[in-house]
Every structure is written in C-alpha cells, then in structure tokens.
PDB file of C-alpha atoms in Angstrom:
ATOM      1  CA  MET A   1     -38.426 165.798  86.499  1.00 44.00           C
ATOM      2  CA  SER A   2     -38.315 169.553  85.977  1.00 44.00           C
ATOM      3  CA  THR A   3     -35.074 171.462  86.250  1.00 44.00           C
ATOM      4  CA  SER A   4     -36.239 173.045  89.576  1.00 43.00           C
ATOM      5  CA  GLN A   5     -36.591 169.728  91.253  1.00 45.00           C
ATOM      6  CA  HIS A   6     -33.693 167.856  92.942  1.00 41.00           C
ATOM      7  CA  ARG A   7     -33.159 164.202  93.451  1.00 42.00           C
ATOM      8  CA  ILE A   8     -32.086 162.746  96.775  1.00 43.00           C
ATOM      9  CA  ILE A   9     -29.549 159.922  96.310  1.00 43.00           C
ATOM     10  CA  ILE A  10     -28.715 157.706  99.226  1.00 41.00           C
ATOM     11  CA  PRO A  11     -26.314 154.917  98.261  1.00 43.00           C
ATOM     12  CA  PRO A  12     -27.346 151.659 100.012  1.00 43.00           C
ATOM     13  CA  THR A  13     -23.986 151.217 101.670  1.00 43.00           C
ATOM     14  CA  PHE A  14     -23.678 154.775 102.794  1.00 40.00           C
ATOM     15  CA  GLN A  15     -23.484 155.133 106.530  1.00 40.00           C
ATOM     16  CA  PRO A  16     -22.858 158.815 107.303  1.00 42.00           C
ATOM     17  CA  VAL A  17     -21.343 159.662 110.680  1.00 42.00           C
ATOM     18  CA  ALA A  18     -23.249 162.960 110.737  1.00 39.00           C
ATOM     19  CA  LYS A  19     -26.370 161.494 109.076  1.00 38.00           C
ATOM     20  CA  ILE A  20     -26.322 163.927 106.211  1.00 39.00           C
ATOM     21  CA  LEU A  21     -28.268 163.153 103.054  1.00 40.00           C
ATOM     22  CA  PHE A  22     -26.622 163.668  99.724  1.00 42.00           C
ATOM     23  CA  VAL A  23     -28.700 165.915  97.549  1.00 43.00           C
ATOM     24  CA  TYR A  24     -27.939 165.716  93.893  1.00 46.00           C
ATOM     25  CA  LEU A  25     -27.969 169.169  92.409  1.00 49.00           C
ATOM     26  CA  PRO A  26     -27.410 168.878  88.637  1.00 50.00           C
ATOM     27  CA  HIS A  27     -25.690 172.269  88.448  1.00 51.00           C
ATOM     28  CA  LYS A  28     -23.070 171.438  91.160  1.00 48.00           C
ATOM     29  CA  SER A  29     -19.896 169.362  90.831  1.00 51.00           C
ATOM     30  CA  ILE A  30     -18.854 166.608  93.289  1.00 49.00           C
ATOM     31  CA  LEU A  31     -16.406 169.021  94.873  1.00 46.00           C
ATOM     32  CA  GLN A  32     -19.207 171.552  95.386  1.00 46.00           C
ATOM     33  CA  HIS A  33     -21.299 168.751  97.099  1.00 42.00           C
ATOM     34  CA  GLN A  34     -18.383 168.071  99.406  1.00 44.00           C
ATOM     35  CA  HIS A  35     -18.276 171.731 100.434  1.00 40.00           C
ATOM     36  CA  ILE A  36     -21.941 171.670 101.247  1.00 44.00           C
ATOM     37  CA  ILE A  37     -21.475 168.599 103.488  1.00 43.00           C
ATOM     38  CA  MET A  38     -18.400 170.096 105.118  1.00 42.00           C
ATOM     39  CA  ALA A  39     -20.279 173.370 105.792  1.00 45.00           C
ATOM     40  CA  GLU A  40     -22.982 171.449 107.618  1.00 48.00           C
ATOM     41  CA  HIS A  41     -20.346 169.450 109.501  1.00 46.00           C
ATOM     42  CA  ASN A  42     -18.555 172.731 110.461  1.00 55.00           C
ATOM     43  CA  ASP A  43     -21.818 174.298 111.571  1.00 72.00           C
ATOM     44  CA  PHE A  44     -22.558 171.266 113.783  1.00 67.00           C
ATOM     45  CA  GLY A  45     -19.053 171.469 115.303  1.00 78.00           C
ATOM     46  CA  ALA A  46     -19.536 175.197 116.002  1.00 88.00           C
ATOM     47  CA  TRP A  47     -22.788 174.411 117.641  1.00 88.00           C
ATOM     48  CA  GLY A  48     -21.023 171.959 119.897  1.00 91.00           C
ATOM     49  CA  GLU A  49     -18.288 174.395 120.726  1.00 93.00           C
ATOM     50  CA  GLU A  50     -20.869 176.995 121.698  1.00 92.00           C
ATOM     51  CA  ARG A  51     -22.482 174.452 124.096  1.00 92.00           C
ATOM     52  CA  ALA A  52     -19.051 173.664 125.627  1.00 94.00           C
ATOM     53  CA  ARG A  53     -18.427 177.417 126.030  1.00 95.00           C
ATOM     54  CA  GLU A  54     -21.736 177.950 127.862  1.00 94.00           C
ATOM     55  CA  TYR A  55     -20.968 174.901 130.072  1.00 95.00           C
ATOM     56  CA  LEU A  56     -17.526 176.187 130.982  1.00 97.00           C
ATOM     57  CA  ILE A  57     -18.732 179.727 131.802  1.00 96.00           C
ATOM     58  CA  THR A  58     -21.500 178.325 134.038  1.00 96.00           C
ATOM     59  CA  HIS A  59     -18.805 176.300 135.865  1.00 97.00           C
ATOM     60  CA  GLY A  60     -16.555 179.283 136.603  1.00 97.00           C
ATOM     61  CA  TYR A  61     -14.177 179.288 133.666  1.00 97.00           C
ATOM     62  CA  THR A  62     -13.086 182.487 131.876  1.00 97.00           C
ATOM     63  CA  ILE A  63     -12.834 181.911 128.093  1.00 96.00           C
ATOM     64  CA  ILE A  64      -9.923 183.875 126.683  1.00 95.00           C
ATOM     65  CA  GLU A  65      -9.751 182.444 123.168  1.00 93.00           C
ATOM     66  CA  HIS A  66     -11.644 180.135 120.840  1.00 91.00           C
ATOM     67  CA  ASP A  67     -10.692 178.566 117.509  1.00 88.00           C
ATOM     68  CA  THR A  68      -7.226 179.720 117.844  1.00 85.00           C
ATOM     69  CA  ARG A  69      -4.499 178.653 115.423  1.00 82.00           C
ATOM     70  CA  LYS A  70      -0.992 178.462 116.769  1.00 73.00           C
ATOM     71  CA  GLY A  71       2.017 176.558 115.486  1.00 69.00           C
ATOM     72  CA  GLY A  72       0.016 175.233 112.501  1.00 76.00           C
ATOM     73  CA  SER A  73      -2.622 173.635 114.822  1.00 84.00           C
ATOM     74  CA  GLU A  74      -5.975 174.701 116.141  1.00 88.00           C
ATOM     75  CA  ILE A  75      -7.097 174.947 119.779  1.00 94.00           C
ATOM     76  CA  ASP A  76     -10.877 174.880 120.207  1.00 95.00           C
ATOM     77  CA  LEU A  77     -11.098 176.767 123.497  1.00 97.00           C
ATOM     78  CA  ILE A  78      -8.605 178.345 125.870  1.00 97.00           C
ATOM     79  CA  ALA A  79      -9.814 179.201 129.396  1.00 97.00           C
ATOM     80  CA  LEU A  80      -8.538 180.322 132.794  1.00 97.00           C
ATOM     81  CA  LYS A  81      -9.535 178.900 136.184  1.00 97.00           C
ATOM     82  CA  ASN A  82      -7.829 178.483 139.520  1.00 96.00           C
ATOM     83  CA  ASP A  83      -4.530 179.940 138.297  1.00 94.00           C
ATOM     84  CA  ARG A  84      -4.379 177.498 135.378  1.00 97.00           C
ATOM     85  CA  ILE A  85      -4.483 178.001 131.660  1.00 97.00           C
ATOM     86  CA  ILE A  86      -6.654 175.290 130.198  1.00 98.00           C
ATOM     87  CA  PHE A  87      -6.595 174.114 126.602  1.00 97.00           C
ATOM     88  CA  ILE A  88      -9.844 172.411 125.718  1.00 97.00           C
ATOM     89  CA  GLU A  89     -10.526 170.113 122.722  1.00 95.00           C
ATOM     90  CA  VAL A  90     -14.163 169.864 121.932  1.00 95.00           C
ATOM     91  CA  LYS A  91     -15.619 166.890 120.066  1.00 91.00           C
ATOM     92  CA  THR A  92     -19.199 167.004 118.906  1.00 89.00           C
ATOM     93  CA  ARG A  93     -21.101 163.958 117.657  1.00 82.00           C
ATOM     94  CA  ARG A  94     -24.692 163.135 116.870  1.00 77.00           C
ATOM     95  CA  GLU A  95     -26.410 160.608 119.075  1.00 72.00           C
ATOM     96  CA  GLY A  96     -25.688 157.055 117.976  1.00 65.00           C
ATOM     97  CA  SER A  97     -22.446 157.852 116.110  1.00 64.00           C
ATOM     98  CA  PHE A  98     -19.012 156.578 117.184  1.00 59.00           C
ATOM     99  CA  ASP A  99     -17.461 157.569 120.547  1.00 68.00           C
ATOM    100  CA  PRO A 100     -16.069 161.117 120.325  1.00 61.00           C
ATOM    101  CA  MET A 101     -13.069 160.033 122.378  1.00 71.00           C
ATOM    102  CA  GLU A 102     -11.946 157.853 119.477  1.00 74.00           C
ATOM    103  CA  ALA A 103     -11.059 161.028 117.614  1.00 74.00           C
ATOM    104  CA  ILE A 104      -8.442 161.973 120.240  1.00 86.00           C
ATOM    105  CA  THR A 105      -5.477 160.174 118.818  1.00 89.00           C
ATOM    106  CA  PRO A 106      -1.785 160.504 119.847  1.00 90.00           C
ATOM    107  CA  LYS A 107      -1.289 162.606 116.694  1.00 90.00           C
ATOM    108  CA  LYS A 108      -4.093 164.916 117.748  1.00 91.00           C
ATOM    109  CA  ILE A 109      -2.693 165.223 121.294  1.00 92.00           C
ATOM    110  CA  ARG A 110       0.758 166.132 119.882  1.00 92.00           C
ATOM    111  CA  SER A 111      -0.948 168.803 117.697  1.00 92.00           C
ATOM    112  CA  ILE A 112      -2.858 170.338 120.569  1.00 93.00           C
ATOM    113  CA  CYS A 113       0.271 170.339 122.788  1.00 93.00           C
ATOM    114  CA  ARG A 114       2.371 171.960 120.091  1.00 91.00           C
ATOM    115  CA  ALA A 115      -0.276 174.742 119.615  1.00 93.00           C
ATOM    116  CA  ALA A 116      -0.582 175.139 123.384  1.00 93.00           C
ATOM    117  CA  ASP A 117       3.211 175.471 123.721  1.00 92.00           C
ATOM    118  CA  ASN A 118       3.305 178.071 121.016  1.00 91.00           C
ATOM    119  CA  PHE A 119       0.461 180.026 122.621  1.00 93.00           C
ATOM    120  CA  VAL A 120       2.057 179.982 126.126  1.00 93.00           C
ATOM    121  CA  ARG A 121       5.427 181.156 124.682  1.00 92.00           C
ATOM    122  CA  THR A 122       3.842 183.836 122.468  1.00 92.00           C
ATOM    123  CA  TYR A 123       1.846 185.400 125.242  1.00 92.00           C
ATOM    124  CA  ASN A 124       4.241 184.577 128.086  1.00 94.00           C
ATOM    125  CA  TYR A 125       1.710 182.754 130.285  1.00 92.00           C
ATOM    126  CA  ARG A 126       3.208 181.568 133.582  1.00 92.00           C
ATOM    127  CA  GLN A 127       0.207 179.576 134.901  1.00 93.00           C
ATOM    128  CA  GLU A 128       0.175 175.790 135.184  1.00 96.00           C
ATOM    129  CA  VAL A 129      -1.142 174.221 131.905  1.00 96.00           C
ATOM    130  CA  GLN A 130      -3.993 171.764 131.813  1.00 97.00           C
ATOM    131  CA  PHE A 131      -5.546 169.861 128.841  1.00 96.00           C
ATOM    132  CA  ASP A 132      -9.235 169.036 128.960  1.00 96.00           C
ATOM    133  CA  ILE A 133     -11.629 167.334 126.577  1.00 95.00           C
ATOM    134  CA  ILE A 134     -15.325 168.087 126.268  1.00 95.00           C
ATOM    135  CA  CYS A 135     -17.602 165.713 124.367  1.00 92.00           C
ATOM    136  CA  VAL A 136     -20.893 167.093 123.226  1.00 91.00           C
ATOM    137  CA  VAL A 137     -23.301 164.403 122.039  1.00 88.00           C
ATOM    138  CA  GLY A 138     -26.750 165.224 120.611  1.00 86.00           C
ATOM    139  CA  SER A 139     -28.054 167.770 118.171  1.00 73.00           C
ATOM    140  CA  SER A 140     -29.219 171.356 118.138  1.00 65.00           C
ATOM    141  CA  GLU A 141     -32.835 170.181 117.653  1.00 64.00           C
ATOM    142  CA  HIS A 142     -32.838 167.686 120.623  1.00 65.00           C
ATOM    143  CA  ASP A 143     -31.386 167.185 124.039  1.00 83.00           C
ATOM    144  CA  TYR A 144     -27.645 166.834 124.328  1.00 89.00           C
ATOM    145  CA  THR A 145     -25.174 165.654 126.891  1.00 89.00           C
ATOM    146  CA  ILE A 146     -21.813 167.119 127.798  1.00 92.00           C
ATOM    147  CA  GLU A 147     -18.987 165.077 129.275  1.00 91.00           C
ATOM    148  CA  HIS A 148     -16.071 167.096 130.599  1.00 95.00           C
ATOM    149  CA  LEU A 149     -12.739 165.332 131.200  1.00 93.00           C
ATOM    150  CA  PRO A 150     -10.441 167.724 133.099  1.00 95.00           C
ATOM    151  CA  ASP A 151      -6.746 166.871 132.918  1.00 94.00           C
ATOM    152  CA  ALA A 152      -7.626 164.388 130.144  1.00 93.00           C
ATOM    153  CA  PHE A 153      -3.987 164.019 129.012  1.00 93.00           C
ATOM    154  CA  TYR A 154      -0.520 165.325 129.604  1.00 92.00           C
ATOM    155  CA  PRO A 155       1.942 166.481 127.000  1.00 90.00           C
ATOM    156  CA  PRO A 156       3.986 163.626 125.532  1.00 86.00           C
ATOM    157  CA  LEU A 157       7.631 163.523 126.447  1.00 80.00           C
ATOM    158  CA  GLY A 158      10.223 164.056 123.828  1.00 64.00           C
TER     159      GLY A 158
END
C-alpha cells in the first residue's frame, strides 16, 4: 500500500448511528479521527436545522434566532407566531436509526427551559412561551420527513 492510499476499517461490531465509515489515515491520531466524525455529525445536524427553518417559515413562523447559547445551554431555533415566543429543539436522524424523540430526556428539557428562561429575561419578552420539537428524518441526498410537535412539553416545576 502506498502512502497516498488509505485503508477503510469497519469493526465487525460497529453499528454507527449516523452510518459513518471510519477511514484510517496513518498521519492522524484517534482524536483527529473523532473530530472528523463529529464534523460530519455537526454538518448533518445543521442540514436538519435548515430543513426545520424552511418548514417553519413556510408555515408562518418568524425565525428570530438560531443556535443560540443562553444560560450555558443551546436553543436550536427561536421563532414568533400568534403572539407566542417558541423555543424549538430540532433532532435530525438518518432513516433507520433510533427514534429522535428518545434524545429528548428530562435533562435535555431542563436545559432547554433554563436557556429559554434566560433568553426571555435577557430580552424582556412578554409573549406566552411555547416549546416545540421538530424531528427531521432522512438525509440530504434522499427524501426526508419532518414531524412537528407543537407544545411538546412544559417547563418542569421546581
């Protein structure tokens, strides 16, 4: 094998969620390989958020922020519609992977609510608050589906 060729290594027990192949690059460390995989994962997530933005705009929402960090947490999309401020969590998965709703844990909900509270207080919003989830399933090369769950959850008490 010449130095310009790369070997593809697929461990037999490896079941990637995002169906990414490991490419062994002799000049890269394991940590650098992880960054390559995360970059592809982040690109796919950004693709899903873009599909969600397009969907919301075509359904009458006004996007006011995206990928906003408040209170140490991130909010994927913030929109306005019908005198409400809506905080939207977007989950993007490839077809055949696990249900995107499984990623919405109580810890994630608390994190989103904390960031939303910080955002509302910082910018003095007086509208009613709503929390939505949008699941984008598919890939940028093929068809995809969008499932929108308005009022998906309420802030936890306490």
